[in-house]
mmCIF file with all atom_site columns, C-alpha atoms in Angstrom:
data_model
loop_
_atom_site.group_PDB
_atom_site.id
_atom_site.type_symbol
_atom_site.label_atom_id
_atom_site.label_alt_id
_atom_site.label_comp_id
_atom_site.label_asym_id
_atom_site.label_entity_id
_atom_site.label_seq_id
_atom_site.pdbx_PDB_ins_code
_atom_site.Cartn_x
_atom_site.Cartn_y
_atom_site.Cartn_z
_atom_site.occupancy
_atom_site.B_iso_or_equiv
_atom_site.pdbx_formal_charge
_atom_site.auth_seq_id
_atom_site.auth_comp_id
_atom_site.auth_asym_id
_atom_site.auth_atom_id
_atom_site.pdbx_PDB_model_num
ATOM 1   C CA . MET L 1 1   ? 140.053 24.592 27.977 1.00 84.00 ? 20  MET L CA 1
ATOM 2   C CA . PHE L 1 2   ? 143.087 27.175 28.388 1.00 87.00 ? 21  PHE L CA 1
ATOM 3   C CA . ASP L 1 3   ? 145.296 24.274 25.206 1.00 90.00 ? 22  ASP L CA 1
ATOM 4   C CA . ILE L 1 4   ? 142.278 24.852 22.859 1.00 90.00 ? 23  ILE L CA 1
ATOM 5   C CA . LEU L 1 5   ? 143.130 28.842 24.202 1.00 88.00 ? 24  LEU L CA 1
ATOM 6   C CA . VAL L 1 6   ? 146.634 28.540 23.454 1.00 88.00 ? 25  VAL L CA 1
ATOM 7   C CA . PHE L 1 7   ? 146.082 26.166 20.324 1.00 90.00 ? 26  PHE L CA 1
ATOM 8   C CA . LEU L 1 8   ? 144.208 29.061 18.743 1.00 88.00 ? 27  LEU L CA 1
ATOM 9   C CA . PHE L 1 9   ? 146.538 31.253 18.833 1.00 83.00 ? 28  PHE L CA 1
ATOM 10  C CA . GLU L 1 10  ? 149.307 29.228 17.610 1.00 85.00 ? 29  GLU L CA 1
ATOM 11  C CA . ASN L 1 11  ? 147.420 28.750 14.391 1.00 86.00 ? 30  ASN L CA 1
ATOM 12  C CA . TYR L 1 12  ? 145.614 31.990 14.242 1.00 84.00 ? 31  TYR L CA 1
ATOM 13  C CA . PHE L 1 13  ? 147.334 35.068 15.541 1.00 78.00 ? 32  PHE L CA 1
ATOM 14  C CA . HIS L 1 14  ? 148.618 35.467 12.703 1.00 74.00 ? 33  HIS L CA 1
ATOM 15  C CA . ALA L 1 15  ? 145.849 36.063 10.528 1.00 73.00 ? 34  ALA L CA 1
ATOM 16  C CA . GLY L 1 16  ? 144.918 38.201 12.823 1.00 72.00 ? 35  GLY L CA 1
ATOM 17  C CA . THR L 1 17  ? 141.374 35.780 13.320 1.00 78.00 ? 36  THR L CA 1
ATOM 18  C CA . TYR L 1 18  ? 139.629 32.392 13.547 1.00 81.00 ? 37  TYR L CA 1
ATOM 19  C CA . PRO L 1 19  ? 136.663 30.788 11.607 1.00 85.00 ? 38  PRO L CA 1
ATOM 20  C CA . ASP L 1 20  ? 133.411 30.462 12.458 1.00 87.00 ? 39  ASP L CA 1
ATOM 21  C CA . GLN L 1 21  ? 132.350 28.722 15.025 1.00 89.00 ? 40  GLN L CA 1
ATOM 22  C CA . ALA L 1 22  ? 131.793 25.329 12.908 1.00 91.00 ? 41  ALA L CA 1
ATOM 23  C CA . THR L 1 23  ? 134.977 25.234 10.989 1.00 91.00 ? 42  THR L CA 1
ATOM 24  C CA . LEU L 1 24  ? 136.673 25.942 14.165 1.00 90.00 ? 43  LEU L CA 1
ATOM 25  C CA . SER L 1 25  ? 134.814 23.460 16.086 1.00 93.00 ? 44  SER L CA 1
ATOM 26  C CA . LYS L 1 26  ? 136.031 20.461 13.627 1.00 93.00 ? 45  LYS L CA 1
ATOM 27  C CA . ARG L 1 27  ? 139.803 21.642 13.457 1.00 92.00 ? 46  ARG L CA 1
ATOM 28  C CA . LEU L 1 28  ? 139.712 21.364 17.244 1.00 93.00 ? 47  LEU L CA 1
ATOM 29  C CA . SER L 1 29  ? 137.923 18.162 16.718 1.00 94.00 ? 48  SER L CA 1
ATOM 30  C CA . SER L 1 30  ? 140.307 16.942 14.447 1.00 93.00 ? 49  SER L CA 1
ATOM 31  C CA . ALA L 1 31  ? 143.267 18.425 16.627 1.00 93.00 ? 50  ALA L CA 1
ATOM 32  C CA . GLY L 1 32  ? 142.140 15.829 18.522 1.00 94.00 ? 51  GLY L CA 1
ATOM 33  C CA . PHE L 1 33  ? 140.596 18.348 21.968 1.00 95.00 ? 52  PHE L CA 1
ATOM 34  C CA . ASP L 1 34  ? 137.771 16.593 23.768 1.00 93.00 ? 53  ASP L CA 1
ATOM 35  C CA . CYS L 1 35  ? 133.463 17.523 22.488 1.00 93.00 ? 54  CYS L CA 1
ATOM 36  C CA . ARG L 1 36  ? 133.471 18.846 26.754 1.00 93.00 ? 55  ARG L CA 1
ATOM 37  C CA . ASP L 1 37  ? 136.868 21.643 26.057 1.00 92.00 ? 56  ASP L CA 1
ATOM 38  C CA . ILE L 1 38  ? 135.551 22.547 23.137 1.00 93.00 ? 57  ILE L CA 1
ATOM 39  C CA . SER L 1 39  ? 131.787 23.182 23.432 1.00 93.00 ? 58  SER L CA 1
ATOM 40  C CA . GLN L 1 40  ? 133.296 25.213 26.587 1.00 92.00 ? 59  GLN L CA 1
ATOM 41  C CA . ALA L 1 41  ? 136.317 26.825 24.889 1.00 91.00 ? 60  ALA L CA 1
ATOM 42  C CA . LEU L 1 42  ? 133.268 27.625 22.101 1.00 92.00 ? 61  LEU L CA 1
ATOM 43  C CA . THR L 1 43  ? 131.053 29.043 24.680 1.00 92.00 ? 62  THR L CA 1
ATOM 44  C CA . TRP L 1 44  ? 133.586 31.387 26.771 1.00 91.00 ? 63  TRP L CA 1
ATOM 45  C CA . LEU L 1 45  ? 135.016 32.645 23.705 1.00 89.00 ? 64  LEU L CA 1
ATOM 46  C CA . SER L 1 46  ? 131.145 33.210 21.938 1.00 89.00 ? 65  SER L CA 1
ATOM 47  C CA . GLY L 1 47  ? 130.771 35.651 24.836 1.00 89.00 ? 66  GLY L CA 1
ATOM 48  C CA . LEU L 1 48  ? 134.047 37.239 24.667 1.00 88.00 ? 67  LEU L CA 1
ATOM 49  C CA . GLU L 1 49  ? 132.324 38.473 21.303 1.00 85.00 ? 68  GLU L CA 1
ATOM 50  C CA . ARG L 1 50  ? 129.036 38.973 22.075 1.00 83.00 ? 69  ARG L CA 1
ATOM 51  C CA . THR L 1 51  ? 130.888 41.400 24.999 1.00 78.00 ? 70  THR L CA 1
ATOM 52  C CA . GLY L 1 52  ? 133.816 42.472 23.307 1.00 65.00 ? 71  GLY L CA 1
ATOM 53  C CA . LYS L 1 53  ? 133.726 44.714 20.584 1.00 63.00 ? 72  LYS L CA 1
ATOM 54  C CA . SER L 1 54  ? 133.634 47.256 21.454 1.00 53.00 ? 73  SER L CA 1
ATOM 55  C CA . ARG L 1 55  ? 134.513 50.951 21.105 1.00 47.00 ? 74  ARG L CA 1
ATOM 56  C CA . PRO L 1 56  ? 138.289 51.274 20.052 1.00 50.00 ? 75  PRO L CA 1
ATOM 57  C CA . ARG L 1 57  ? 141.055 51.885 23.274 1.00 50.00 ? 76  ARG L CA 1
ATOM 58  C CA . SER L 1 58  ? 142.363 55.277 22.756 1.00 50.00 ? 77  SER L CA 1
ATOM 59  C CA . ASN L 1 59  ? 138.790 56.587 22.607 1.00 51.00 ? 78  ASN L CA 1
ATOM 60  C CA . PHE L 1 60  ? 138.849 56.005 26.537 1.00 55.00 ? 79  PHE L CA 1
ATOM 61  C CA . ILE L 1 61  ? 139.764 58.391 29.441 1.00 60.00 ? 80  ILE L CA 1
ATOM 62  C CA . PRO L 1 62  ? 142.192 57.177 32.114 1.00 62.00 ? 81  PRO L CA 1
ATOM 63  C CA . SER L 1 63  ? 140.753 56.644 35.152 1.00 66.00 ? 82  SER L CA 1
ATOM 64  C CA . LYS L 1 64  ? 142.071 57.960 38.803 1.00 71.00 ? 83  LYS L CA 1
ATOM 65  C CA . GLY L 1 65  ? 139.559 55.273 40.562 1.00 75.00 ? 84  GLY L CA 1
ATOM 66  C CA . PHE L 1 66  ? 140.837 52.768 42.963 1.00 80.00 ? 85  PHE L CA 1
ATOM 67  C CA . ARG L 1 67  ? 138.907 48.822 41.821 1.00 85.00 ? 86  ARG L CA 1
ATOM 68  C CA . PHE L 1 68  ? 137.157 47.578 44.005 1.00 89.00 ? 87  PHE L CA 1
ATOM 69  C CA . TYR L 1 69  ? 137.006 43.920 43.594 1.00 91.00 ? 88  TYR L CA 1
ATOM 70  C CA . THR L 1 70  ? 133.841 41.399 44.108 1.00 92.00 ? 89  THR L CA 1
ATOM 71  C CA . GLU L 1 71  ? 133.772 37.859 46.111 1.00 91.00 ? 90  GLU L CA 1
ATOM 72  C CA . PRO L 1 72  ? 133.712 35.628 43.385 1.00 89.00 ? 91  PRO L CA 1
ATOM 73  C CA . GLU L 1 73  ? 136.471 38.257 41.493 1.00 92.00 ? 92  GLU L CA 1
ATOM 74  C CA . LEU L 1 74  ? 139.000 37.540 44.823 1.00 91.00 ? 93  LEU L CA 1
ATOM 75  C CA . SER L 1 75  ? 138.574 34.107 44.522 1.00 92.00 ? 94  SER L CA 1
ATOM 76  C CA . THR L 1 76  ? 139.650 33.650 40.823 1.00 92.00 ? 95  THR L CA 1
ATOM 77  C CA . LEU L 1 77  ? 141.836 36.441 40.057 1.00 93.00 ? 96  LEU L CA 1
ATOM 78  C CA . THR L 1 78  ? 144.408 36.203 42.825 1.00 93.00 ? 97  THR L CA 1
ATOM 79  C CA . SER L 1 79  ? 146.442 38.815 44.359 1.00 92.00 ? 98  SER L CA 1
ATOM 80  C CA . GLU L 1 80  ? 149.769 37.983 41.916 1.00 94.00 ? 99  GLU L CA 1
ATOM 81  C CA . ALA L 1 81  ? 147.259 38.471 38.946 1.00 94.00 ? 100 ALA L CA 1
ATOM 82  C CA . ARG L 1 82  ? 144.747 41.654 40.693 1.00 93.00 ? 101 ARG L CA 1
ATOM 83  C CA . GLY L 1 83  ? 148.886 43.044 40.336 1.00 92.00 ? 102 GLY L CA 1
ATOM 84  C CA . PHE L 1 84  ? 149.547 42.100 36.929 1.00 93.00 ? 103 PHE L CA 1
ATOM 85  C CA . LEU L 1 85  ? 146.195 43.816 35.603 1.00 94.00 ? 104 LEU L CA 1
ATOM 86  C CA . LEU L 1 86  ? 146.951 46.747 38.099 1.00 92.00 ? 105 LEU L CA 1
ATOM 87  C CA . PHE L 1 87  ? 150.168 47.082 35.752 1.00 91.00 ? 106 PHE L CA 1
ATOM 88  C CA . LEU L 1 88  ? 148.802 46.402 32.604 1.00 91.00 ? 107 LEU L CA 1
ATOM 89  C CA . GLU L 1 89  ? 146.828 49.460 32.433 1.00 90.00 ? 108 GLU L CA 1
ATOM 90  C CA . SER L 1 90  ? 149.555 51.593 34.637 1.00 88.00 ? 109 SER L CA 1
ATOM 91  C CA . ALA L 1 91  ? 151.685 50.340 32.106 1.00 87.00 ? 110 ALA L CA 1
ATOM 92  C CA . GLY L 1 92  ? 148.635 51.818 29.095 1.00 87.00 ? 111 GLY L CA 1
ATOM 93  C CA . VAL L 1 93  ? 148.988 47.991 28.101 1.00 89.00 ? 112 VAL L CA 1
ATOM 94  C CA . ILE L 1 94  ? 145.051 47.468 28.993 1.00 90.00 ? 113 ILE L CA 1
ATOM 95  C CA . SER L 1 95  ? 142.187 50.558 28.858 1.00 89.00 ? 114 SER L CA 1
ATOM 96  C CA . VAL L 1 96  ? 140.124 49.881 32.138 1.00 90.00 ? 115 VAL L CA 1
ATOM 97  C CA . LEU L 1 97  ? 137.685 48.677 29.949 1.00 90.00 ? 116 LEU L CA 1
ATOM 98  C CA . GLN L 1 98  ? 139.268 45.951 28.723 1.00 91.00 ? 117 GLN L CA 1
ATOM 99  C CA . ARG L 1 99  ? 141.051 44.927 32.641 1.00 92.00 ? 118 ARG L CA 1
ATOM 100 C CA . GLU L 1 100 ? 136.912 44.628 33.259 1.00 92.00 ? 119 GLU L CA 1
ATOM 101 C CA . LEU L 1 101 ? 136.783 42.538 30.112 1.00 93.00 ? 120 LEU L CA 1
ATOM 102 C CA . ILE L 1 102 ? 139.262 40.694 31.369 1.00 94.00 ? 121 ILE L CA 1
ATOM 103 C CA . ILE L 1 103 ? 138.244 39.831 34.625 1.00 94.00 ? 122 ILE L CA 1
ATOM 104 C CA . GLU L 1 104 ? 134.627 39.165 33.460 1.00 93.00 ? 123 GLU L CA 1
ATOM 105 C CA . ARG L 1 105 ? 136.402 36.850 31.164 1.00 93.00 ? 124 ARG L CA 1
ATOM 106 C CA . VAL L 1 106 ? 138.151 35.551 34.035 1.00 93.00 ? 125 VAL L CA 1
ATOM 107 C CA . VAL L 1 107 ? 134.858 34.893 36.109 1.00 92.00 ? 126 VAL L CA 1
ATOM 108 C CA . ALA L 1 108 ? 132.885 33.526 33.607 1.00 90.00 ? 127 ALA L CA 1
ATOM 109 C CA . LEU L 1 109 ? 135.318 30.106 33.651 1.00 88.00 ? 128 LEU L CA 1
ATOM 110 C CA . ASP L 1 110 ? 133.662 29.194 36.565 1.00 80.00 ? 129 ASP L CA 1
ATOM 111 C CA . GLU L 1 111 ? 137.484 27.860 37.936 1.00 85.00 ? 130 GLU L CA 1
ATOM 112 C CA . PRO L 1 112 ? 139.117 28.903 41.637 1.00 84.00 ? 131 PRO L CA 1
ATOM 113 C CA . ALA L 1 113 ? 141.583 31.549 41.842 1.00 86.00 ? 132 ALA L CA 1
ATOM 114 C CA . LEU L 1 114 ? 144.092 31.082 38.434 1.00 88.00 ? 133 LEU L CA 1
ATOM 115 C CA . ASP L 1 115 ? 147.730 31.166 38.004 1.00 88.00 ? 134 ASP L CA 1
ATOM 116 C CA . LEU L 1 116 ? 148.778 34.075 36.711 1.00 91.00 ? 135 LEU L CA 1
ATOM 117 C CA . ASP L 1 117 ? 149.846 31.851 32.789 1.00 90.00 ? 136 ASP L CA 1
ATOM 118 C CA . LYS L 1 118 ? 146.112 31.512 32.904 1.00 91.00 ? 137 LYS L CA 1
ATOM 119 C CA . VAL L 1 119 ? 145.309 34.954 33.804 1.00 92.00 ? 138 VAL L CA 1
ATOM 120 C CA . LYS L 1 120 ? 148.034 36.541 30.785 1.00 92.00 ? 139 LYS L CA 1
ATOM 121 C CA . LEU L 1 121 ? 146.424 34.187 28.556 1.00 90.00 ? 140 LEU L CA 1
ATOM 122 C CA . ILE L 1 122 ? 142.555 35.098 28.785 1.00 92.00 ? 141 ILE L CA 1
ATOM 123 C CA . VAL L 1 123 ? 144.033 38.776 28.445 1.00 92.00 ? 142 VAL L CA 1
ATOM 124 C CA . LEU L 1 124 ? 146.709 37.853 25.069 1.00 89.00 ? 143 LEU L CA 1
ATOM 125 C CA . MET L 1 125 ? 143.198 36.911 24.260 1.00 89.00 ? 144 MET L CA 1
ATOM 126 C CA . VAL L 1 126 ? 141.522 39.658 24.753 1.00 89.00 ? 145 VAL L CA 1
ATOM 127 C CA . LEU L 1 127 ? 143.532 42.065 23.417 1.00 88.00 ? 146 LEU L CA 1
ATOM 128 C CA . TRP L 1 128 ? 143.747 39.958 20.623 1.00 84.00 ? 147 TRP L CA 1
ATOM 129 C CA . ASN L 1 129 ? 139.583 39.798 19.790 1.00 84.00 ? 148 ASN L CA 1
ATOM 130 C CA . GLN L 1 130 ? 139.506 43.398 19.356 1.00 82.00 ? 149 GLN L CA 1
ATOM 131 C CA . ASN L 1 131 ? 142.919 44.040 17.260 1.00 77.00 ? 150 ASN L CA 1
ATOM 132 C CA . GLU L 1 132 ? 145.287 45.276 19.295 1.00 76.00 ? 151 GLU L CA 1
ATOM 133 C CA . THR L 1 133 ? 148.956 46.290 17.994 1.00 75.00 ? 152 THR L CA 1
ATOM 134 C CA . LEU L 1 134 ? 150.784 43.781 20.623 1.00 71.00 ? 153 LEU L CA 1
ATOM 135 C CA . ASP L 1 135 ? 154.691 45.800 20.713 1.00 73.00 ? 154 ASP L CA 1
ATOM 136 C CA . SER L 1 136 ? 157.509 42.305 21.229 1.00 71.00 ? 155 SER L CA 1
ATOM 137 C CA . LEU L 1 137 ? 158.137 43.405 24.413 1.00 73.00 ? 156 LEU L CA 1
ATOM 138 C CA . VAL L 1 138 ? 154.381 42.892 25.655 1.00 75.00 ? 157 VAL L CA 1
ATOM 139 C CA . LEU L 1 139 ? 153.424 39.348 23.547 1.00 75.00 ? 158 LEU L CA 1
ATOM 140 C CA . GLU L 1 140 ? 156.633 38.143 25.245 1.00 76.00 ? 159 GLU L CA 1
ATOM 141 C CA . GLU L 1 141 ? 155.517 39.125 28.812 1.00 78.00 ? 160 GLU L CA 1
ATOM 142 C CA . LEU L 1 142 ? 152.375 37.922 28.261 1.00 79.00 ? 161 LEU L CA 1
ATOM 143 C CA . ILE L 1 143 ? 153.205 34.283 26.186 1.00 79.00 ? 162 ILE L CA 1
ATOM 144 C CA . SER L 1 144 ? 154.473 32.277 29.158 1.00 59.00 ? 163 SER L CA 1
ATOM 145 C CA . PRO L 1 145 ? 156.911 29.974 29.380 1.00 59.00 ? 164 PRO L CA 1
ATOM 146 C CA . ASN L 1 146 ? 155.194 27.000 29.324 1.00 55.00 ? 165 ASN L CA 1
ATOM 147 C CA . GLN L 1 147 ? 152.990 28.467 26.745 1.00 48.00 ? 166 GLN L CA 1
ATOM 148 C CA . GLU L 1 148 ? 156.168 29.076 24.565 1.00 46.00 ? 167 GLU L CA 1
ATOM 149 C CA . ARG L 1 149 ? 156.841 25.617 23.754 1.00 41.00 ? 168 ARG L CA 1
ATOM 150 C CA . TYR L 1 150 ? 152.806 25.553 22.055 1.00 40.00 ? 169 TYR L CA 1
ATOM 151 C CA . LEU L 1 151 ? 154.595 28.707 19.575 1.00 44.00 ? 170 LEU L CA 1
ATOM 152 C CA . GLN L 1 152 ? 157.342 27.136 18.449 1.00 41.00 ? 171 GLN L CA 1
#
């Protein structure tokens, strides 16, 4: 499924959005992706669409609170990934609500501990979905060396 997310970013990032699910399913199938992976990716994207369309980030006040992680979150997010999310939040790249959306989308994958590159891809998809303007340095940080081969 992560290859599909990279494919979407690579092919539709500059357009600002991706096509409707029926068209997208056909294009992904034509690109050679497995039907099961396509279905899983479309379901995940649908969840992102449902939960991700909230008020603009600028309306939110930064949190001074401490985030406790639940067992499912701890089993899915490595300490490296949790530290990265804390870094993004403290640097003002993501808001508290975006952090929560990212965590929700990670847990929705129902996979064991995701490596940092996959978490970065999810961050990228969430920010893209919310039409966030991405600074080139942030974009460079979110695109891992493994993903660069897709984006050249």
